[in-house]
mmCIF file of C-alpha atoms and ligand atoms in Angstrom:
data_model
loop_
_atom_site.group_PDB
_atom_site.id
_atom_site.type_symbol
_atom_site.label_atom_id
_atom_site.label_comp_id
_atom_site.label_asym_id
_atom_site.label_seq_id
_atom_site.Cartn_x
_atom_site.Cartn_y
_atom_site.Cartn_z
ATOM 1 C CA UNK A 1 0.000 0.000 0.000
ATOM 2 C CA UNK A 2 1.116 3.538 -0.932
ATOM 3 C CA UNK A 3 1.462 5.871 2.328
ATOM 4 C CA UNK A 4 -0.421 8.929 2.182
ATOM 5 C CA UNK A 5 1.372 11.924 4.477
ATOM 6 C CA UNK A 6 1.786 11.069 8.036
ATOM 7 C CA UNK A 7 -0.391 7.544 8.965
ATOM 8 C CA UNK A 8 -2.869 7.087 6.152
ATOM 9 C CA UNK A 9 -2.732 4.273 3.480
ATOM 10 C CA UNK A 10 -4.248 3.533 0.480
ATOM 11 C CA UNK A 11 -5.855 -0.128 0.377
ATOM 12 C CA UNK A 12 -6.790 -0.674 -3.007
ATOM 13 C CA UNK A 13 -3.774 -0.532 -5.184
ATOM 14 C CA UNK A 14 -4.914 -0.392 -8.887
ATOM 15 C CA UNK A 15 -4.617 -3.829 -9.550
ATOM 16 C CA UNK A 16 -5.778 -4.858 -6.480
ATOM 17 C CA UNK A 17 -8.833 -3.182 -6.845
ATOM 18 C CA UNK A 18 -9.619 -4.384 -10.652
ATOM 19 C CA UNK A 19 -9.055 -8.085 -9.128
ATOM 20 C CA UNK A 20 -11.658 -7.370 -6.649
ATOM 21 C CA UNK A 21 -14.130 -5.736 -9.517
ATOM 22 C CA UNK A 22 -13.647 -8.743 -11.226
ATOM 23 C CA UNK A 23 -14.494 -11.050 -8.383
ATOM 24 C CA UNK A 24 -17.823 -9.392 -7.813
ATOM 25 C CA UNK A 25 -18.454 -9.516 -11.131
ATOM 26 C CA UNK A 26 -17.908 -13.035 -11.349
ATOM 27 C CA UNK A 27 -20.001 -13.907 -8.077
ATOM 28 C CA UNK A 28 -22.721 -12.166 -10.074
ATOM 29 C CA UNK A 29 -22.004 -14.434 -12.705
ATOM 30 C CA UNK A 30 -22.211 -17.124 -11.042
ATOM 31 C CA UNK A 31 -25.790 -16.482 -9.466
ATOM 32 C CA UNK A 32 -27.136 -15.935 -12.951
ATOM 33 C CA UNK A 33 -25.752 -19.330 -13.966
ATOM 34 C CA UNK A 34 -27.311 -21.371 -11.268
ATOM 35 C CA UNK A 35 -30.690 -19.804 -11.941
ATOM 36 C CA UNK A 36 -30.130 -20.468 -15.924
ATOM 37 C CA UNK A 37 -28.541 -23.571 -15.779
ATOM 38 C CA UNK A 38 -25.582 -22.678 -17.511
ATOM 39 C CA UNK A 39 -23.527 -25.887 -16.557
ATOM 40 C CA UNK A 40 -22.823 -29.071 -18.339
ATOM 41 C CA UNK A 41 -21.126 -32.383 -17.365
ATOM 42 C CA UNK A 42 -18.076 -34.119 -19.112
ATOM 43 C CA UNK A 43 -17.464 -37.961 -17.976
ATOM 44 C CA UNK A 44 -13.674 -39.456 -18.076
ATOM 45 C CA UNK A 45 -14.136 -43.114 -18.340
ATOM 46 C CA UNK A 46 -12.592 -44.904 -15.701
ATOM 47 C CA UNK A 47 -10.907 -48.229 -17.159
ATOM 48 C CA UNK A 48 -9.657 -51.534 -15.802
ATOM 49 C CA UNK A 49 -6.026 -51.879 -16.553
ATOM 50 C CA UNK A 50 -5.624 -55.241 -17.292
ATOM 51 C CA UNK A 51 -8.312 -55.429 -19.521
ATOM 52 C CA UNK A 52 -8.994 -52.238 -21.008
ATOM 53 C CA UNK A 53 -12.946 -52.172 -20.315
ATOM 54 C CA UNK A 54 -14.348 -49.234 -18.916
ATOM 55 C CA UNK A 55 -16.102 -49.786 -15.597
ATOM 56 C CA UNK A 56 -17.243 -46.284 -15.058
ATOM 57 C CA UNK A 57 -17.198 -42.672 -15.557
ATOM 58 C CA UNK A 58 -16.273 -39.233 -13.581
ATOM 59 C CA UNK A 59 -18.680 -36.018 -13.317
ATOM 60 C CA UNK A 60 -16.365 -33.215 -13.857
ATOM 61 C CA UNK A 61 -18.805 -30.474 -14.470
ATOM 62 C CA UNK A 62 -17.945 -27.221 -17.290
ATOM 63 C CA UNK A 63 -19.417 -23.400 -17.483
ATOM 64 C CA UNK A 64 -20.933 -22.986 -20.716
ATOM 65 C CA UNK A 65 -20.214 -19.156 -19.906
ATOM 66 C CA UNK A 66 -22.109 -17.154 -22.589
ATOM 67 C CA UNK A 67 -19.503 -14.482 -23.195
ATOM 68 C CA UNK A 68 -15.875 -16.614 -21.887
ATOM 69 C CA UNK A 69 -17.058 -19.927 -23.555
ATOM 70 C CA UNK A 70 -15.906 -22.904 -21.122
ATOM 71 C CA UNK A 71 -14.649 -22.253 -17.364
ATOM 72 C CA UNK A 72 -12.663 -24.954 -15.900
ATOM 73 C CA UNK A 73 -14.116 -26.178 -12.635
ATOM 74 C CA UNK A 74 -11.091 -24.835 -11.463
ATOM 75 C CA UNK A 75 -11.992 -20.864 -12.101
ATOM 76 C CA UNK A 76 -15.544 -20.992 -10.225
ATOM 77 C CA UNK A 77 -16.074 -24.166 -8.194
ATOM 78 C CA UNK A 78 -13.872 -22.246 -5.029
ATOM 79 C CA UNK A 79 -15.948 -18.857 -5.081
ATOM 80 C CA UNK A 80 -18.877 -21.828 -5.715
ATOM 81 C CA UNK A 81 -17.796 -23.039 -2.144
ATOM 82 C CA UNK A 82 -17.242 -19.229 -0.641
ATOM 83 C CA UNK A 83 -20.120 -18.391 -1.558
ATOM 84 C CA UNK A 84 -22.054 -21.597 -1.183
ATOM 85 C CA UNK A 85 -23.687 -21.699 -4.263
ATOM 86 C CA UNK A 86 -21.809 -24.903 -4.419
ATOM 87 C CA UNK A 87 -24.527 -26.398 -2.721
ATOM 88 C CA UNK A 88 -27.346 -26.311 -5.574
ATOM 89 C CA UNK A 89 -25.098 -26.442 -8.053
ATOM 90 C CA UNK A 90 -23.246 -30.096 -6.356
ATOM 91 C CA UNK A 91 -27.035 -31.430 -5.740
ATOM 92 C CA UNK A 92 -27.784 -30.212 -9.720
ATOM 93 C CA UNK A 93 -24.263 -32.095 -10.738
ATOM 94 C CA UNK A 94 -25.594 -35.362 -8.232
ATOM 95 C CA UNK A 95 -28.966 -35.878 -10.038
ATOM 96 C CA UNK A 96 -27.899 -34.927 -13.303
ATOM 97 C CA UNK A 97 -24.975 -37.604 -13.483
ATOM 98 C CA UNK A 98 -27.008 -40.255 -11.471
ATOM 99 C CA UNK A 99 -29.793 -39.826 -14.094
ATOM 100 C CA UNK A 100 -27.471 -39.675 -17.250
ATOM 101 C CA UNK A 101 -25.803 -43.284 -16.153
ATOM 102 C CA UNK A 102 -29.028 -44.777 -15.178
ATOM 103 C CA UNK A 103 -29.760 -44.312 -18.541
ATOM 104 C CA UNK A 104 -26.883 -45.583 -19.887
ATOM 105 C CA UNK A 105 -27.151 -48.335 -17.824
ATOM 106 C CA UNK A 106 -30.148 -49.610 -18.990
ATOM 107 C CA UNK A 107 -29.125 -49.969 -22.569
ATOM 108 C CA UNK A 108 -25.775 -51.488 -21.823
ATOM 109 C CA UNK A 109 -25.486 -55.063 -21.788
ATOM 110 C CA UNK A 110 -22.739 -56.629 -19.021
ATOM 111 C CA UNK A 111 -21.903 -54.684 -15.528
ATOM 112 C CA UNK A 112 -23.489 -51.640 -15.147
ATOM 113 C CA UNK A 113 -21.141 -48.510 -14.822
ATOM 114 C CA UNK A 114 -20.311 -46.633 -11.916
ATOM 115 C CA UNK A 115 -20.309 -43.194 -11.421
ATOM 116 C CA UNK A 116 -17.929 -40.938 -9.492
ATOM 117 C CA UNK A 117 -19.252 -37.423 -8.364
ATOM 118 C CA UNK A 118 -16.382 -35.003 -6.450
ATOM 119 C CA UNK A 119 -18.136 -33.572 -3.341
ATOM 120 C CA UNK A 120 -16.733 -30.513 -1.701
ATOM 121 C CA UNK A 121 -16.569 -29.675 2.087
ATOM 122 C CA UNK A 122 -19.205 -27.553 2.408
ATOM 123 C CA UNK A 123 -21.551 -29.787 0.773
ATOM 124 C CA UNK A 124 -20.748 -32.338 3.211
ATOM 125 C CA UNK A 125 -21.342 -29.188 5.860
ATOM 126 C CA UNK A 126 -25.341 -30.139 5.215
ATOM 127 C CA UNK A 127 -26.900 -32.274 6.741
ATOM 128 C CA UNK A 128 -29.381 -32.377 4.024
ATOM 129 C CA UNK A 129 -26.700 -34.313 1.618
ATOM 130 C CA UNK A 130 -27.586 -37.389 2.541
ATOM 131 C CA UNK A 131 -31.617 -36.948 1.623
ATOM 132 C CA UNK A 132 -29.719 -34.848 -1.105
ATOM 133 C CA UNK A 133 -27.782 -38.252 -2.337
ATOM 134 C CA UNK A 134 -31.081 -40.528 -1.644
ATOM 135 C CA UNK A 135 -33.382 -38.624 -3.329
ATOM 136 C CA UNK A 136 -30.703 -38.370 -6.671
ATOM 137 C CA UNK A 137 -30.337 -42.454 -6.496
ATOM 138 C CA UNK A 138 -33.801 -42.826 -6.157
ATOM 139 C CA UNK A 139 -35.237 -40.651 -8.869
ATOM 140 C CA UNK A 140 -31.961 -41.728 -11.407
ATOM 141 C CA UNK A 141 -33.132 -45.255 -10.769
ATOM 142 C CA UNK A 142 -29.592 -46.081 -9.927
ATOM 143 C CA UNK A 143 -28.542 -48.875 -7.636
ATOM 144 C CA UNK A 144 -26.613 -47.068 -4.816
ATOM 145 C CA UNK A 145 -23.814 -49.612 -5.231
ATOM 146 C CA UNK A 146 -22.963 -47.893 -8.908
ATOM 147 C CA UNK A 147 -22.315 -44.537 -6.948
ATOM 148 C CA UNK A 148 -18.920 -42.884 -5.649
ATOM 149 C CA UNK A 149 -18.664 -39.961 -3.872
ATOM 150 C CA UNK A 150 -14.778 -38.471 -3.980
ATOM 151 C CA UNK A 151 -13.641 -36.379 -1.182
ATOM 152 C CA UNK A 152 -10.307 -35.092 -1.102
ATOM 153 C CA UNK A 153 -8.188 -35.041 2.086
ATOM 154 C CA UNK A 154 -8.312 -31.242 2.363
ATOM 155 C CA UNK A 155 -12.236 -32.208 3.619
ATOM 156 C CA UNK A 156 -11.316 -34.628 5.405
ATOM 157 C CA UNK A 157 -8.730 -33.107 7.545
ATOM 158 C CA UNK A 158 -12.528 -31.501 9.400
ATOM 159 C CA UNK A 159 -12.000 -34.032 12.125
ATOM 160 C CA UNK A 160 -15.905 -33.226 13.287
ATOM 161 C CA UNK A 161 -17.817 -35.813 14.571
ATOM 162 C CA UNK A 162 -20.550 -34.755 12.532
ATOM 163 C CA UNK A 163 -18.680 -35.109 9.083
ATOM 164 C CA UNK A 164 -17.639 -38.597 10.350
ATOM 165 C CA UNK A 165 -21.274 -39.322 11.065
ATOM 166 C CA UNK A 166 -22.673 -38.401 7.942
ATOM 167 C CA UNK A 167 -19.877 -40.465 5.790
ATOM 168 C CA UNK A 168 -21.595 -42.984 7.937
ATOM 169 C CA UNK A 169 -24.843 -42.287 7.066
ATOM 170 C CA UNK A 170 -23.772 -42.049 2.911
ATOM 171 C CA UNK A 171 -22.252 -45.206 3.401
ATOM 172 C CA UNK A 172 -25.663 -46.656 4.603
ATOM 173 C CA UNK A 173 -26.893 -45.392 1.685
ATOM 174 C CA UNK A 174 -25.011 -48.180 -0.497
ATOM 175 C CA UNK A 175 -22.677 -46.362 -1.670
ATOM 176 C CA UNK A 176 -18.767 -45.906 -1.847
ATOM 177 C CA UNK A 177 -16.417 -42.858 -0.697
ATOM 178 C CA UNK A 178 -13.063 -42.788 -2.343
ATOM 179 C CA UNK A 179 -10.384 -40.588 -1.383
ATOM 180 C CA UNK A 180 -9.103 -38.342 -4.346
ATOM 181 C CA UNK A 181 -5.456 -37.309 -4.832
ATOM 182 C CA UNK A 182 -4.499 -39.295 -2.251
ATOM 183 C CA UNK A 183 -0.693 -39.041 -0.896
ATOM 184 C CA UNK A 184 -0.980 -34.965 -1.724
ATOM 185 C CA UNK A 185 -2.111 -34.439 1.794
ATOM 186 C CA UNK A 186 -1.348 -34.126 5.110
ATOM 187 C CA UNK A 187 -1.647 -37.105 6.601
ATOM 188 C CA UNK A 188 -3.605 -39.532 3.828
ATOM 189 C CA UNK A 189 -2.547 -42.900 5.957
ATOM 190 C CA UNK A 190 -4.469 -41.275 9.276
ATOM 191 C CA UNK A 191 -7.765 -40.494 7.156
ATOM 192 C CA UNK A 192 -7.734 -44.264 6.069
ATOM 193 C CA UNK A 193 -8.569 -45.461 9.509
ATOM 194 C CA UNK A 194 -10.697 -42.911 10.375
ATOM 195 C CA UNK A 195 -12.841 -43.116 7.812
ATOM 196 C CA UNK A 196 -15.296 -45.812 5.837
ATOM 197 C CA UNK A 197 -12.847 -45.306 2.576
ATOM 198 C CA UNK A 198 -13.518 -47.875 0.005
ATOM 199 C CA UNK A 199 -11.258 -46.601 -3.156
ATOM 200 C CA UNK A 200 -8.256 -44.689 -3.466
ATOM 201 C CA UNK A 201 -7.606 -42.469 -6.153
ATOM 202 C CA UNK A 202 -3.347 -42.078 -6.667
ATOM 203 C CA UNK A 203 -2.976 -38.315 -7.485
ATOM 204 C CA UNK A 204 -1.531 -37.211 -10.874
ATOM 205 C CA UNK A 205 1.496 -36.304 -9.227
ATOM 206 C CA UNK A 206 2.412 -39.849 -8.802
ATOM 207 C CA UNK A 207 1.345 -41.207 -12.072
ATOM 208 C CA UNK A 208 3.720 -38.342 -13.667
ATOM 209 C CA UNK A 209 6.595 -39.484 -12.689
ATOM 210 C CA UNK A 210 6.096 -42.765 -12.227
ATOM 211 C CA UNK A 211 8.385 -43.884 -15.545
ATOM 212 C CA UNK A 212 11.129 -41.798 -14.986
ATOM 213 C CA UNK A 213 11.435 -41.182 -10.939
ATOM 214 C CA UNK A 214 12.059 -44.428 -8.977
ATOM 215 C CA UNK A 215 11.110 -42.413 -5.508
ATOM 216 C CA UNK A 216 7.700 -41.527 -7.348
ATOM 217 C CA UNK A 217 7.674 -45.739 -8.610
ATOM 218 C CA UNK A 218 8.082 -46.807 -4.925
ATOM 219 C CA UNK A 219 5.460 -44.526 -3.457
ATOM 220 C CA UNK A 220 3.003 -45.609 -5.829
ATOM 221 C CA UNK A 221 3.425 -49.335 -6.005
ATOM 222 C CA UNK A 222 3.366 -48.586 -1.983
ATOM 223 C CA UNK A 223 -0.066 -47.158 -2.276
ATOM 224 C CA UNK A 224 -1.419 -50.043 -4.251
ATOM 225 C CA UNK A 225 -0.173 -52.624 -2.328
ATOM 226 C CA UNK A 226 -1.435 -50.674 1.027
ATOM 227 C CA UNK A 227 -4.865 -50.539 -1.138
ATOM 228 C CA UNK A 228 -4.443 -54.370 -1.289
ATOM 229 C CA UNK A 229 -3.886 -54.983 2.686
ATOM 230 C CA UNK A 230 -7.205 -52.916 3.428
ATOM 231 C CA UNK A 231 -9.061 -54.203 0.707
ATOM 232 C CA UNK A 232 -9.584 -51.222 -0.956
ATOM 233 C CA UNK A 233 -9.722 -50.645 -5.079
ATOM 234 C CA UNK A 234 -6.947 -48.418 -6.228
ATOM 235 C CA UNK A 235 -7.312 -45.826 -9.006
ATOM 236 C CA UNK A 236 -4.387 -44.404 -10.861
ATOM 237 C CA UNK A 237 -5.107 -40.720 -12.094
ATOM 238 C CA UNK A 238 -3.544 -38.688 -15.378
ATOM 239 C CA UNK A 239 -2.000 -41.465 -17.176
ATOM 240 C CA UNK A 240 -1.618 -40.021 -20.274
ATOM 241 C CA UNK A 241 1.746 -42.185 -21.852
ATOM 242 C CA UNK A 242 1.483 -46.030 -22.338
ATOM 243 C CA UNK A 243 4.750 -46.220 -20.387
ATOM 244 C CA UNK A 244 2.727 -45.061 -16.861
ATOM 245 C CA UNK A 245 0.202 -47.895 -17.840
ATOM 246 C CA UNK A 246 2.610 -50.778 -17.929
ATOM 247 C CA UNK A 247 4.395 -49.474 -14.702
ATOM 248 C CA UNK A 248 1.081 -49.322 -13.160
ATOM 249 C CA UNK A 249 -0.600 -52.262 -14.356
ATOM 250 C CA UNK A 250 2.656 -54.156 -13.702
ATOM 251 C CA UNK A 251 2.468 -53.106 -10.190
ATOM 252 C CA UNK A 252 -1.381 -54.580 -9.960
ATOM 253 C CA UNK A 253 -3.327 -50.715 -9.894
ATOM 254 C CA UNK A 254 -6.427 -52.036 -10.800
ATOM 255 C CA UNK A 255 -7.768 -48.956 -12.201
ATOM 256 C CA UNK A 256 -6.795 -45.482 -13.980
ATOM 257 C CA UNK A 257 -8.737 -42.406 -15.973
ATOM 258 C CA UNK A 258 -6.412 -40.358 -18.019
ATOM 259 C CA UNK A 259 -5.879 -38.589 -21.517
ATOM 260 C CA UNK A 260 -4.370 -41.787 -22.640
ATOM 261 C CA UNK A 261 -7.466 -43.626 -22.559
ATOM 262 C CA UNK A 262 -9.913 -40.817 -22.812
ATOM 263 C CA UNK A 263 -10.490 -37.087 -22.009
ATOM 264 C CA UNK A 264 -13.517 -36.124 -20.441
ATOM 265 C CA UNK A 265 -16.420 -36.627 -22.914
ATOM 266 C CA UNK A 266 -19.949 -35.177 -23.580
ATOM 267 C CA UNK A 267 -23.064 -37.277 -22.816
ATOM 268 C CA UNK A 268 -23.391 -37.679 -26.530
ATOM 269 C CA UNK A 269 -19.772 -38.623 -26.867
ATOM 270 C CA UNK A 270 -19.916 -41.743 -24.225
ATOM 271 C CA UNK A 271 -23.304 -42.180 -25.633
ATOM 272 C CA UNK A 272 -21.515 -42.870 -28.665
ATOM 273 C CA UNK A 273 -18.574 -44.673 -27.053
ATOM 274 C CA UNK A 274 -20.875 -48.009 -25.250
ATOM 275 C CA UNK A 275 -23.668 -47.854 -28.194
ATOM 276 C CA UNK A 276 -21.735 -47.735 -31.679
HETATM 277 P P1 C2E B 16 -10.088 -33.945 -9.863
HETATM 278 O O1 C2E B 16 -11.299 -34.468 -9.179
HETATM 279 O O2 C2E B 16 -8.759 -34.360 -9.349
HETATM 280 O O3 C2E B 16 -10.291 -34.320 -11.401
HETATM 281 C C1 C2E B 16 -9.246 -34.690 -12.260
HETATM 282 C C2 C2E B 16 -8.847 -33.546 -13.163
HETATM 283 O O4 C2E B 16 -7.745 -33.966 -13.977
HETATM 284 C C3 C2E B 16 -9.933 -33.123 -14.141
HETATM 285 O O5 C2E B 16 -9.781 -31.714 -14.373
HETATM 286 C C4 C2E B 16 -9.585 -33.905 -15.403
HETATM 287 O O6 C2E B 16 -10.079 -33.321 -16.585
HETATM 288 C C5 C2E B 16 -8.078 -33.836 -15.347
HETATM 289 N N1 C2E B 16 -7.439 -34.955 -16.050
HETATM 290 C C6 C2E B 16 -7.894 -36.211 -16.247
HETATM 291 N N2 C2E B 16 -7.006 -36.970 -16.900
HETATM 292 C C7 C2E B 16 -5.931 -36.180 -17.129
HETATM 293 C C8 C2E B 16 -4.666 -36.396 -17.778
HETATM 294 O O7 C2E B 16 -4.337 -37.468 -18.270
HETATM 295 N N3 C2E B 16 -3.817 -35.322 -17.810
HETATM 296 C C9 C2E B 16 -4.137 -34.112 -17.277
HETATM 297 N N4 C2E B 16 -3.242 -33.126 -17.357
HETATM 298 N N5 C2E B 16 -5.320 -33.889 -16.645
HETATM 299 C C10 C2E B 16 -6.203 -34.907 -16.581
HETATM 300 P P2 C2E B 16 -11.057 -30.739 -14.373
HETATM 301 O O8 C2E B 16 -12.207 -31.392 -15.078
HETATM 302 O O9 C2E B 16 -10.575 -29.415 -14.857
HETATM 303 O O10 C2E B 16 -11.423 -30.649 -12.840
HETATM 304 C C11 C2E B 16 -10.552 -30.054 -11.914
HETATM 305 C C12 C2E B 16 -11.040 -30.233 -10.500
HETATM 306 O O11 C2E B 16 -12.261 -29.533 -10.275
HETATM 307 C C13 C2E B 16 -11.337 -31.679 -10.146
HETATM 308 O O12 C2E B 16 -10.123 -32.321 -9.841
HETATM 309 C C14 C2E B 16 -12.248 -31.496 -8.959
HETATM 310 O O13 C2E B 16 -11.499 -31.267 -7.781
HETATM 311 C C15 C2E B 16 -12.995 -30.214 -9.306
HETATM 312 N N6 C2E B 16 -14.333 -30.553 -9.836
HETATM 313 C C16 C2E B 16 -14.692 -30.940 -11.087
HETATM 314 N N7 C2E B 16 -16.022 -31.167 -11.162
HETATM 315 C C17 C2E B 16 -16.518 -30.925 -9.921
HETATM 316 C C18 C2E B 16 -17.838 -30.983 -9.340
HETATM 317 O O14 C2E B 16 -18.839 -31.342 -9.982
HETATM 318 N N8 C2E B 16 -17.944 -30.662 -8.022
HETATM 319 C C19 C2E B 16 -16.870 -30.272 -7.263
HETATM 320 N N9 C2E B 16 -17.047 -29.982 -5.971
HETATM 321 N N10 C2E B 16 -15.619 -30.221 -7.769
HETATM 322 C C20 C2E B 16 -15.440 -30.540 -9.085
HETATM 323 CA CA1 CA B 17 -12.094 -36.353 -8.543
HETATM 324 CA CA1 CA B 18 -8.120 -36.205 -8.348
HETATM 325 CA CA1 CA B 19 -7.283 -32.718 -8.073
#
């Protein structure tokens, strides 16, 4: 801040205050998309390594802004959470994808897919989620066992007896909590006993280096064989060269989702994909 004679400052420092304009703007933004249902949702397939089938698919929801074209979850989904208009728009994201792979589900011949939805903390502050969830499964037509919720460990660090309580209460549901970029936090081997985790999902970071950094090799065959001992289904993320595949497959990951296999696709697109 500039200092103005003897004790006064100026706060808002040009750029400062245009990044602030623009954040307003933005939330405004924002509220106009919820109400107009400006969003859309692209699904990664997730594969089986071993034999290349696709078991399932990840929400990862898109902006169809009307002036700036696609916003990465990235750009919105944390003033989404500030703001907590994260909460319709995550129960809007639940019902859509739940209803979308119902559908596909009921065309497809052999197991029916799963489908992964990433859940924020402040959705998980409600304690409506869980009717939330319910009432999503139940209108989709979806058997609860075909749904994952992902939680990253940033959420989980909210040691809360409530948030443990209503993981509880989702898992009664039928369903299955994974942990996402797991080893990028804190203290990833602690959240695995404290809570009812039944997939872990190996961050990108991991699977980058996985060829060429024998560290990054031993951490992740270390994860998947930990995955192993607690009976938990591993999930490689961002494989995106066939040499990360054979390290990983080699090493027994029974899963991954990456550029290598697919990007994330329209509806139409994975439509396309299972019914050719
Ligand atoms: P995430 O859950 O870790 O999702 C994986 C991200 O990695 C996605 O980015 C995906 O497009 C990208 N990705 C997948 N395979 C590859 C690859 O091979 N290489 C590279 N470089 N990237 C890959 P996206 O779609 O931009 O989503 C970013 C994050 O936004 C997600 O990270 C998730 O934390 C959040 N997000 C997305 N959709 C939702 C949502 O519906 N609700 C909430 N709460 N968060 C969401
Ligand atoms: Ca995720
Ligand atoms: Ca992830
Ligand atoms: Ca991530």
């Amino acid at each position: 801040a500039k200092k103005h004679g003897k004790d006064r400052f100026e706060v808002f420092e040009p750029a400062m205050q245009e990044a602030f304009q623009e954040h307003i703007a933005l939330e405004a933004d924002l509220r106009r998309a919820v109400v107009r249902h400006e969003f859309e949702l692209r699904y990664q397939p997730i594969v089986h390594l071993h034999t290349g089938e696709i078991t399932g698919v990840e929400a990862l929801i898109r902006w169809m802004h009307p002036d700036k074209g696609i916003v990465p979850p990235m750009d919105f989904i944390p003033l989404a959470e500030e703001t907590g208009m994260i909460v319709p728009i995550g129960e809007w994201v639940l019902r859509e994808a739940t209803a979308r792979v119902a559908q596909w589900n009921a065309r497809r011949e052999g197991p029916p897919l799963t489908v992964s939805v990433n859940i924020s903390a402040v959705q998980l502050e409600q304690a409506a989620l869980v009717h939330v969830v319910d009432s999503a499964l139940k209108s989709a037509g979806l058997a609860p066992d075909r749904l994952v919720l992902e939680l990253t460990e940033s959420l989980l660090v909210d040691h809360r007896a409530a948030t443990l309580e209503r993981l509880g209460a989702l898992k009664a549901l039928g369903l299955r909590l994974a942990i996402d970029d797991f080893g990028t936090g804190y203290s990833s081997l602690a959240y695995l006993r404290r809570f009812p985790v039944d997939i872990i999902k190996i961050d990108k970071s991991f699977v980058d280096d996985v060829v060429d950094e024998p560290t990054a090799a031993a951490l992740t065959h270390g994860i998947i064989q930990l995955g192993r001992a607690l009976e938990l289904s591993t999930i490689a993320e961002g494989i995106e060269h066939a040499g990360q595949l054979t390290s990983l497959a080699g090493g027994n990951c029974e899963l991954g989702q990456g550029y290598y296999f697919a990007e994330p696709l329209t509806g139409a697109a994975i439509s396309d994909l299972l019914f050719p």
